[in-house]
Tab-separated table of C-alpha atoms in Angstrom:
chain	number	residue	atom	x	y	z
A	1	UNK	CA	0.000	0.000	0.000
A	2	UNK	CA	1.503	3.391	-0.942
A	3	UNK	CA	1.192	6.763	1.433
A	4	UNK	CA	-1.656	8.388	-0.195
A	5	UNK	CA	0.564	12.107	-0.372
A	6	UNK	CA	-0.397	15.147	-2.481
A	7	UNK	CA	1.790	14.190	-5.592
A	8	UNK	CA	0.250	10.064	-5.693
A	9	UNK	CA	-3.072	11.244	-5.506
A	10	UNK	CA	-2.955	13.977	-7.978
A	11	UNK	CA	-1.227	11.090	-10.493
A	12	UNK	CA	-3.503	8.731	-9.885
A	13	UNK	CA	-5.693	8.509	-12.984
A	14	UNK	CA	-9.863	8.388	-13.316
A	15	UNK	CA	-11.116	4.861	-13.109
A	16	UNK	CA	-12.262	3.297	-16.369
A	17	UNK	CA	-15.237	1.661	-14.300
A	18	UNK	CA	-16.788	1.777	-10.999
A	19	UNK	CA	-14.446	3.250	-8.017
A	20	UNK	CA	-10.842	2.092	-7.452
A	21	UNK	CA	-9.873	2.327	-3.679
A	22	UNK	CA	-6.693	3.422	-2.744
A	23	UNK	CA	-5.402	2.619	0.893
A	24	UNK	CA	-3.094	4.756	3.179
A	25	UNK	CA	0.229	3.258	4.101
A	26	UNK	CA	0.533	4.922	7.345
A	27	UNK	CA	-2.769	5.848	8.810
A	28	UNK	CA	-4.691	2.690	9.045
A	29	UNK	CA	-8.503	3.455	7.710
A	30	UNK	CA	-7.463	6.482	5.243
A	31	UNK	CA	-8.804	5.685	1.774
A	32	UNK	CA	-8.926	7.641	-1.379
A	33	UNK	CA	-12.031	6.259	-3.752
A	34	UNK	CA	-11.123	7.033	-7.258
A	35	UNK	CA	-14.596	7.473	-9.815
A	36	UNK	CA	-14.714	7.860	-13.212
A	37	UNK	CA	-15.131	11.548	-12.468
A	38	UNK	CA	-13.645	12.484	-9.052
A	39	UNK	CA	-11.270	11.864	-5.979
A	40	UNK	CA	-12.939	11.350	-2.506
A	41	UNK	CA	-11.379	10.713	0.674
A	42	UNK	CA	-12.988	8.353	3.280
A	43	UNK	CA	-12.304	7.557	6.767
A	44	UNK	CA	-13.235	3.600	7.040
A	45	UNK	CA	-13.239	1.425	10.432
A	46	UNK	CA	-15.058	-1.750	11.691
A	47	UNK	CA	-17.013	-0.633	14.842
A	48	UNK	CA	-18.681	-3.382	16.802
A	49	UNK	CA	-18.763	-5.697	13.548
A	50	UNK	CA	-20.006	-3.172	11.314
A	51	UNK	CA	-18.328	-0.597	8.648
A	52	UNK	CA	-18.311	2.915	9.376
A	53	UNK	CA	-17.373	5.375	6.724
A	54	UNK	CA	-16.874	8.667	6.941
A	55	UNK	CA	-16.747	11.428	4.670
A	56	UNK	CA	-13.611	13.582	4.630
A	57	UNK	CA	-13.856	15.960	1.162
A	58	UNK	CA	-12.929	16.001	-2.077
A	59	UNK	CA	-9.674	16.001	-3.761
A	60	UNK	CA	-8.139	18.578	-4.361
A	61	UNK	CA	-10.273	20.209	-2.110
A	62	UNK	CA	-8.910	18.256	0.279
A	63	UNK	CA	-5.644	17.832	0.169
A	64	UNK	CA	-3.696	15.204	1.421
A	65	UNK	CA	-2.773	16.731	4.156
A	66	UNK	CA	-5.574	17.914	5.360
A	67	UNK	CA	-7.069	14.395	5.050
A	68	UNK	CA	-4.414	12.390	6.504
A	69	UNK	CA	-5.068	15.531	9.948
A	70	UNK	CA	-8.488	14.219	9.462
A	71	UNK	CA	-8.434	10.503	9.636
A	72	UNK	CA	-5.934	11.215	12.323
A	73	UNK	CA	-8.823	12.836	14.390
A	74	UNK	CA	-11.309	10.051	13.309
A	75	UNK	CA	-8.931	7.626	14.071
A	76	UNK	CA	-8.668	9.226	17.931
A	77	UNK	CA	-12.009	9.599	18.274
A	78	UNK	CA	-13.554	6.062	17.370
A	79	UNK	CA	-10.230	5.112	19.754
A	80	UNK	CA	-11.719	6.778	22.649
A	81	UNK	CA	-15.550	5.271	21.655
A	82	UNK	CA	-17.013	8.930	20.059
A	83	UNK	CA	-16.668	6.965	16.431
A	84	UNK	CA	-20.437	6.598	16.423
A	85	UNK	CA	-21.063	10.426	16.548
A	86	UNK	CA	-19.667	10.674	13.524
A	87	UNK	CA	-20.715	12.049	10.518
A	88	UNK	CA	-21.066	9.164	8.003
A	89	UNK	CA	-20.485	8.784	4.711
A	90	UNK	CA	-23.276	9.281	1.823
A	91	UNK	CA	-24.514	5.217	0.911
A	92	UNK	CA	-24.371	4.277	-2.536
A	93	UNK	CA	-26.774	4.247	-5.271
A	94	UNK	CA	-26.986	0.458	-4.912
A	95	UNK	CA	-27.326	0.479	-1.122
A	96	UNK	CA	-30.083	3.922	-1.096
A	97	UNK	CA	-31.546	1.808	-3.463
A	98	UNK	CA	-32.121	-1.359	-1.408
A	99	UNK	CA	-33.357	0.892	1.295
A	100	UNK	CA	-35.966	2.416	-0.572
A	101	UNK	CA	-36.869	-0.828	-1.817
A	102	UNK	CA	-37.590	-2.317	1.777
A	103	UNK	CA	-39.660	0.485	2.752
A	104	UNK	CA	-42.908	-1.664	3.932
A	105	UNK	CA	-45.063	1.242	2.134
A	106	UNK	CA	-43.681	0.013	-1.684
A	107	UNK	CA	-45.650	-1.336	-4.314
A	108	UNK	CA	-45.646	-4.873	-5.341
A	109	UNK	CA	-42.993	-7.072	-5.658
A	110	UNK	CA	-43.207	-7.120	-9.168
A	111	UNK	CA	-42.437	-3.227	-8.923
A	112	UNK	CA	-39.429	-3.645	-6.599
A	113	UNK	CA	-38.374	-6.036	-9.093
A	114	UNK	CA	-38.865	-3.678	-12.389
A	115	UNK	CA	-37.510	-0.899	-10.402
A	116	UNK	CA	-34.601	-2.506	-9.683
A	117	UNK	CA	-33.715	-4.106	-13.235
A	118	UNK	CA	-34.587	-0.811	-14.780
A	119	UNK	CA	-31.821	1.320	-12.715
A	120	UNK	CA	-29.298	-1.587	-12.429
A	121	UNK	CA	-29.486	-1.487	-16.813
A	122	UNK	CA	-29.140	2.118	-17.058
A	123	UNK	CA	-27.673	3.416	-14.341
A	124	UNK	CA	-24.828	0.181	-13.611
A	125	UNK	CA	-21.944	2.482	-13.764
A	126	UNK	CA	-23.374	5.045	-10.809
A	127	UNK	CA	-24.662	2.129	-8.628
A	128	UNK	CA	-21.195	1.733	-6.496
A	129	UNK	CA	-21.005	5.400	-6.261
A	130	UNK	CA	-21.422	7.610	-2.597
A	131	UNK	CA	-24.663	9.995	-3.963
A	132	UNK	CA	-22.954	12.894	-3.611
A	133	UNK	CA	-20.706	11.838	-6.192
A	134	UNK	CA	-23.009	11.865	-8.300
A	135	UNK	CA	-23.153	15.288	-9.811
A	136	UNK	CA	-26.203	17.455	-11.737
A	137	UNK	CA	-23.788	17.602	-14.839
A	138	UNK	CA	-23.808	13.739	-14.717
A	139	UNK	CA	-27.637	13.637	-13.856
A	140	UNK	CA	-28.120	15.798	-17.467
A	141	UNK	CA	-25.654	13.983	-19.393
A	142	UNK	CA	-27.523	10.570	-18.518
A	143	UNK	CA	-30.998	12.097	-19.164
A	144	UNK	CA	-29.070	13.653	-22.271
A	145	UNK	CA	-27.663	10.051	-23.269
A	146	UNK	CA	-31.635	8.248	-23.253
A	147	UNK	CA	-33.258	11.071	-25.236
A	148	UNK	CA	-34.480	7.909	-27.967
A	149	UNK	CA	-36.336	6.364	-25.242
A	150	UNK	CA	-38.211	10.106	-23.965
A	151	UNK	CA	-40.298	8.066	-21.584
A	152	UNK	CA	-37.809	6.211	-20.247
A	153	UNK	CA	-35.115	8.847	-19.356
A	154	UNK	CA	-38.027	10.617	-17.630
A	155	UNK	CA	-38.738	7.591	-15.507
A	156	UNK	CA	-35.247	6.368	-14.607
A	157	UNK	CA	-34.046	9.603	-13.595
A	158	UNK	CA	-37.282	10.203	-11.442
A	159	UNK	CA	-36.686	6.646	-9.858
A	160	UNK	CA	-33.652	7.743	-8.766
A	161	UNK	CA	-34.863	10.912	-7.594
A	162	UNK	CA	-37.313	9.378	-5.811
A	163	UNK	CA	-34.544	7.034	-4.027
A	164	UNK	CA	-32.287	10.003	-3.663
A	165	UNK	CA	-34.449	11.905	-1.626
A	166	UNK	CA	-35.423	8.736	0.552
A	167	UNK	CA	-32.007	8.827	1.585
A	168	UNK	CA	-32.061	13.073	2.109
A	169	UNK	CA	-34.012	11.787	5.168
A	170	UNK	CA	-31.382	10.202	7.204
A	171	UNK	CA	-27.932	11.525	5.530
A	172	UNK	CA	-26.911	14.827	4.769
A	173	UNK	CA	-26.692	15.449	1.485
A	174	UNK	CA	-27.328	18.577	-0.840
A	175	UNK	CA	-30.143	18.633	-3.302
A	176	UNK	CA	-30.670	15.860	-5.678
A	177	UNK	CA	-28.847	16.585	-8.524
A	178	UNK	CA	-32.022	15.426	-10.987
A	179	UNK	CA	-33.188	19.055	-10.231
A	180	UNK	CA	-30.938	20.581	-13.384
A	181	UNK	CA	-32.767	18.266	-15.529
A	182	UNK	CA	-35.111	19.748	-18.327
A	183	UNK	CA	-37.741	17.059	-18.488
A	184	UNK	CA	-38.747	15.758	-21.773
A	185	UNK	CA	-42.251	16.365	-22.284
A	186	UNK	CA	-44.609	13.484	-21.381
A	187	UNK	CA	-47.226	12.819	-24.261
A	188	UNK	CA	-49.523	10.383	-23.007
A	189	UNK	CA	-50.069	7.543	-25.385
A	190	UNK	CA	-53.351	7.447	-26.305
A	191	UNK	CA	-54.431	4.549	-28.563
A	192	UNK	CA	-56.826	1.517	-27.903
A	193	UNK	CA	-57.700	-0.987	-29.967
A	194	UNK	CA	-60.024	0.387	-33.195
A	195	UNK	CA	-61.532	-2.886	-34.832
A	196	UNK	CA	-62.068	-5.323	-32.113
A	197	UNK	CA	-63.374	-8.213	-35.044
A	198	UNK	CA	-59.424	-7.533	-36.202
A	199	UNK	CA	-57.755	-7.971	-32.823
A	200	UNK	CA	-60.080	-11.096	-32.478
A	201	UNK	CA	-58.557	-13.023	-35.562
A	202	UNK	CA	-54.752	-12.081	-34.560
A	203	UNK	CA	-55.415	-13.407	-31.110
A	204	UNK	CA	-56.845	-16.504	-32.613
A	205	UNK	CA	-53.946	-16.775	-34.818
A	206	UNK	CA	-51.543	-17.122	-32.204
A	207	UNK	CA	-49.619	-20.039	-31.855
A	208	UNK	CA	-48.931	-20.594	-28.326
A	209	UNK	CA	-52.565	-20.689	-26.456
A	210	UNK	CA	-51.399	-19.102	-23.705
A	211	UNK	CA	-50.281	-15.980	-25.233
A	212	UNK	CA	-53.898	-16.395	-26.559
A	213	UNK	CA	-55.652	-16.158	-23.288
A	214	UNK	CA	-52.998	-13.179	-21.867
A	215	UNK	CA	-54.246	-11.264	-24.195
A	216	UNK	CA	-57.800	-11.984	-23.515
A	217	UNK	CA	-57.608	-11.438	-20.239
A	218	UNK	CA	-56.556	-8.197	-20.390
A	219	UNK	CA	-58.695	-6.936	-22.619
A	220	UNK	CA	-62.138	-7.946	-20.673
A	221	UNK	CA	-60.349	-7.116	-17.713
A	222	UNK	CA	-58.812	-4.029	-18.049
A	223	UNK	CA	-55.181	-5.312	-14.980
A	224	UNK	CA	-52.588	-4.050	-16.090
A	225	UNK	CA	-49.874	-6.955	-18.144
A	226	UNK	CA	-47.692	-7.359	-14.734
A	227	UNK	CA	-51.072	-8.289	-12.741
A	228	UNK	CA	-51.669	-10.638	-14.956
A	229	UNK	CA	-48.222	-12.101	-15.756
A	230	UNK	CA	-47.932	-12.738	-12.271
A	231	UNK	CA	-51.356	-14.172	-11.343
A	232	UNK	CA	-51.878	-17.541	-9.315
A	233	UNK	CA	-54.709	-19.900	-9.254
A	234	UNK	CA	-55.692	-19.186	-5.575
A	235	UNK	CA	-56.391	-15.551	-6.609
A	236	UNK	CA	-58.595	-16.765	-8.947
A	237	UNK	CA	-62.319	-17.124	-7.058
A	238	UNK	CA	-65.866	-17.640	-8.205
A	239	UNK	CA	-66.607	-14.348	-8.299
A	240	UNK	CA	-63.640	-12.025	-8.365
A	241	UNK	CA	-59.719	-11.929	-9.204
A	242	UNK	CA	-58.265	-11.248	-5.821
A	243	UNK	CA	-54.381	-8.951	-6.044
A	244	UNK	CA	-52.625	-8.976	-2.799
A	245	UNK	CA	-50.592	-5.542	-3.700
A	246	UNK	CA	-50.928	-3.888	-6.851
A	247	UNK	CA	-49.301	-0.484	-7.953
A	248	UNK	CA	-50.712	2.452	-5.847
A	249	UNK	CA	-49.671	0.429	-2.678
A	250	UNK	CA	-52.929	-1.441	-1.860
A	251	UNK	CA	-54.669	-4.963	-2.567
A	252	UNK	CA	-57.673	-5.166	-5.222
A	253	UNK	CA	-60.742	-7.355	-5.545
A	254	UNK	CA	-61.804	-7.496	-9.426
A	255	UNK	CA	-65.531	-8.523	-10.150
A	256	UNK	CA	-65.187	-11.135	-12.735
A	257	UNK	CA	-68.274	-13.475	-14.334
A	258	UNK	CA	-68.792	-16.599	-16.351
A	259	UNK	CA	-66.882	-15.538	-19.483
A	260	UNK	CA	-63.552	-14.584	-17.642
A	261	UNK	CA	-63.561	-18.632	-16.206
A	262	UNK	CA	-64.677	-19.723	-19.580
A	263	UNK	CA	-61.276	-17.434	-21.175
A	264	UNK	CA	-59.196	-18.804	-18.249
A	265	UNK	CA	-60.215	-23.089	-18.540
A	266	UNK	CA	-57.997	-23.994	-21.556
A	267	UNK	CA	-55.194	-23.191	-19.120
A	268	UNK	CA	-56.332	-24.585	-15.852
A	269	UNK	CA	-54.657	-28.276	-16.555
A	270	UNK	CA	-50.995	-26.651	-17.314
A	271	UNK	CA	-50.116	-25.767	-14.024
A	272	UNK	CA	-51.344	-26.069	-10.079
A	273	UNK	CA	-49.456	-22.473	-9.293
A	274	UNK	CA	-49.265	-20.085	-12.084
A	275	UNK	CA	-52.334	-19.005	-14.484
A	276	UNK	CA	-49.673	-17.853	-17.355
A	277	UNK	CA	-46.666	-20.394	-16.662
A	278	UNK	CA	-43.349	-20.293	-18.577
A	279	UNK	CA	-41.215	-23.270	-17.902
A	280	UNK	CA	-38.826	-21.253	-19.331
A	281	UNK	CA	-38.416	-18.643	-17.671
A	282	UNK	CA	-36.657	-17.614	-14.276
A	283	UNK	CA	-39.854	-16.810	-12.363
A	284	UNK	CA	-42.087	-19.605	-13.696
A	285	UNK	CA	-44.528	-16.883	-15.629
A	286	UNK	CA	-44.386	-15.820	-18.749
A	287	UNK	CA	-42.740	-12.015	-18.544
A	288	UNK	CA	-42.679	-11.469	-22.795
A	289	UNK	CA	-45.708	-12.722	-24.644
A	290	UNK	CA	-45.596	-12.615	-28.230
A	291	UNK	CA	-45.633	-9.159	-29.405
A	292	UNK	CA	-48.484	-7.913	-30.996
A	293	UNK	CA	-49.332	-4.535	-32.741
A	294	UNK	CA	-52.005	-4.014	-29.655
A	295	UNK	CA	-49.343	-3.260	-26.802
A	296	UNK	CA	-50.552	-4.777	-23.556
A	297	UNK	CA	-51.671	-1.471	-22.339
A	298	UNK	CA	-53.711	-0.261	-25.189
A	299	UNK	CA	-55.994	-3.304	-23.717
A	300	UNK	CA	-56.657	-1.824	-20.620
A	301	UNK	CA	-57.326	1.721	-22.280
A	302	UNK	CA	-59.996	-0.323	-24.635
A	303	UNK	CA	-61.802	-1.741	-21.599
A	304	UNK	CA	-61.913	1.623	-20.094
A	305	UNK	CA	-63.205	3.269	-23.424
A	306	UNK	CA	-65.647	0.670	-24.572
A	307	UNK	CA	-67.056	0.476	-21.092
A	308	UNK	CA	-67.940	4.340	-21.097
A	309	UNK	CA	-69.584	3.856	-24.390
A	310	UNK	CA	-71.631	1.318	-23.047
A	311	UNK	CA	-73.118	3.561	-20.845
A	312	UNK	CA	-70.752	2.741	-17.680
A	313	UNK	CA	-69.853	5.564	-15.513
A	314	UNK	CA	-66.348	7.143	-15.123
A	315	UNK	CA	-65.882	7.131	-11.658
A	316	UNK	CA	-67.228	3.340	-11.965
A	317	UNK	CA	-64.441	2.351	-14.641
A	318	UNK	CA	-62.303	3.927	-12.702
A	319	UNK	CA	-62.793	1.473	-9.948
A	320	UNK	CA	-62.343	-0.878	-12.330
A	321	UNK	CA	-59.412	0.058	-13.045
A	322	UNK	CA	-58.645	0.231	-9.450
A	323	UNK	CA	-57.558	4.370	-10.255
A	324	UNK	CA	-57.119	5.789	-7.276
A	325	UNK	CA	-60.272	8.084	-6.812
A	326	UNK	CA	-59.163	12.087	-6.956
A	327	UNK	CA	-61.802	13.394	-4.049
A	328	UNK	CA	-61.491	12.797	-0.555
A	329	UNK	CA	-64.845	11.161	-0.008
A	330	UNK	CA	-64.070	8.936	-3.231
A	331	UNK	CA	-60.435	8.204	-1.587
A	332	UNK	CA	-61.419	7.700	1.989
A	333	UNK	CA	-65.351	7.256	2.409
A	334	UNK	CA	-66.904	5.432	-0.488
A	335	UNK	CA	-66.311	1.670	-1.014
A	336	UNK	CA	-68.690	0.178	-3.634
A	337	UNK	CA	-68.884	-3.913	-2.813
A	338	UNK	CA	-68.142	-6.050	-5.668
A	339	UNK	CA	-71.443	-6.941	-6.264
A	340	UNK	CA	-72.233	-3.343	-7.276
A	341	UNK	CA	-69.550	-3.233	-9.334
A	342	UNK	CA	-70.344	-6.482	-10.981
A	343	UNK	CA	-73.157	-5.364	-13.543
A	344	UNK	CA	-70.510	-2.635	-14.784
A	345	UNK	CA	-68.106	-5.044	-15.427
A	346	UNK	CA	-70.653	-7.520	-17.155
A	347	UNK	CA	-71.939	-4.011	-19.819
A	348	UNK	CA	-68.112	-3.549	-20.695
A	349	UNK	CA	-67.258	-7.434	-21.605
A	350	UNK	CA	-70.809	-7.877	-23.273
A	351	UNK	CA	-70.284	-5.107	-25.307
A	352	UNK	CA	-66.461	-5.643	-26.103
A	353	UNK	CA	-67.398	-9.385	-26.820
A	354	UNK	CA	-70.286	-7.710	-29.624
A	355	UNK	CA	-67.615	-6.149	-31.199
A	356	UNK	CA	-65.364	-8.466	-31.402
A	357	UNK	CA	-67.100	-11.437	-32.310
A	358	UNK	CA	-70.289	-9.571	-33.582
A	359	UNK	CA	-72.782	-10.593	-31.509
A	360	UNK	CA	-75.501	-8.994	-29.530
């Protein structure tokens, strides 16, 4: 290990990859983490089994003196047992991330689980960063770097804002660095399915019958593809499709009827635990059905639309849809049982099956 002096750290070149971690000869716990980017010195110890890192400063705001005075002090006080006073060190992407991600409050698993794979694909190279290495230049640049994907720069960089901020509330850090970000503007996308007879015949076309029923599932049910890619036959009851946790945070109850058992039997021999099963793949459920020119989601918008031309009401599909209401009476007094809810649900799939089989 070499003594981490003025003129070594000032040749020491920008990691290619991730952060290189340079060790102090002398002063046991000194440590100079080398990004891609920047120079940050770190006071590290093991205190009663666990790391403890400290942040000293940026080089060459720091200098090497001044941080080797530093760890010095540290190094004293966690001697004398005043180590846990401390100021720590900012956590990593990859650990803020985890914490955010066990918050009991989160979504679904199936959310932790997109959330995850999303920011570990496009944000791999920050995740083993301290945030506040992580710059607003950087933050743009990224944003910058996914403008063919509009949609998906604004969501990444929000997920991390979101995590960023989670970890504002226990470590001091400045503002999140997302904030010099010019957002690309979010166009909804608005399409559902226009000829129902002509989504009929591709989904009988399809090969693979499961695929088949996915697809009509979603369509006279409106869940979104992950509720349904995930499903299991015990959430499957005589008269509703039970989800434990869906995506604003809560568990549903969908009415469902005859016809959504009659779409569902073809499959009920193929597997004791998963509706959709994929041998495979890693989860045991299918995760990419054949794609069709009717993206999953344009579904759910075609349930919602046919059913308010049928004569349902919108603050009925909405429920539905399991929306959560935008009043407070509709968010925290009104709770309309499934049964009322059921002859709403049976106008939308009569009317969706008229079109797309053409009959009344």
């Amino acid at each position: 290990m070499p003594k981490l002096s003025e003129t070594f750290a000032s040749r020491l070149p920008n990691a290619k990859a991730g952060t290189d971690k340079y060790w102090d000869a002398e002063i046991k716990g000194l440590v100079l983490f080398v990004g891609k980017r920047s120079k940050t010195w770190y006071f590290q110890k093991d205190v009663g089994g666990q790391t403890k890192r400290i942040l000293i400063g940026r080089f060459p705001i720091i200098s090497a003196q001044a941080a080797r005075q530093t760890a010095l002090g540290f190094a004293l006080e966690m001697g004398r047992g005043a180590g846990k006073a401390a100021q720590l060190g900012a956590p990593t992407l990859e650990a803020a991330m985890e914490g955010y991600l066990a918050r009991p409050k989160l979504r679904s698993e199936t959310n932790k689980i997109g959330m995850r794979a999303q920011l570990t694909l496009h944000l791999k190279d920050w995740m083993r960063l301290p945030l506040d290495e992580i710059s607003k230049a950087m933050a743009v640049r990224r944003h910058h770097d996914m403008a063919g994907s509009p949609s998906a720069a604004n969501h990444v960089l929000r997920s991390f804002r979101a995590i960023y901020n989670h970890a504002r509330r226990t470590c001091d850090l400045p503002e999140c660095p997302t904030m010099a970000i010019e957002w690309f503007e979010d166009k909804p996308d608005g399409r559902i399915i226009e000829n129902l007879k002509h989504w009929r015949k591709t989904i009988d076309d399809l090969p693979n019958p499961i695929h088949r029923v996915f697809y009509e599932l979603l369509l006279f049910t409106g869940l979104r593809k992950t509720e349904v890619f995930t499903l299991k036959w015990e959430q499957i009851q005589e008269d509703r499709i039970h989800l434990p946790m869906t995506k604003n945070g809560r568990s549903f109850d969908l009415p469902i009827s005859q016809l959504h058992h009659e779409i569902l039997a073809p499959l009920r021999p193929l597997s004791r635990d998963w509706v959709f099963p994929s041998p495979k793949s890693e989860s045991g459920h299918i995760t990419r059905p054949e794609r069709l020119k009717y993206n999953p989601h344009m579904h759910r918008r075609t349930f919602a639309t046919v059913a308010m031309e049928a004569g349902v009401l919108e603050e009925i599909v909405g429920r539905l849809l399991n929306h959560t209401p935008l009043s407070i009476t509709g968010q925290r007094y009104t709770r309309p049982s499934l049964d009322a809810l059921r002859p709403s649900m049976e106008i939308a799939c009569d009317e969706l099956r008229r079109r797309a089989v053409g009959k009344e």
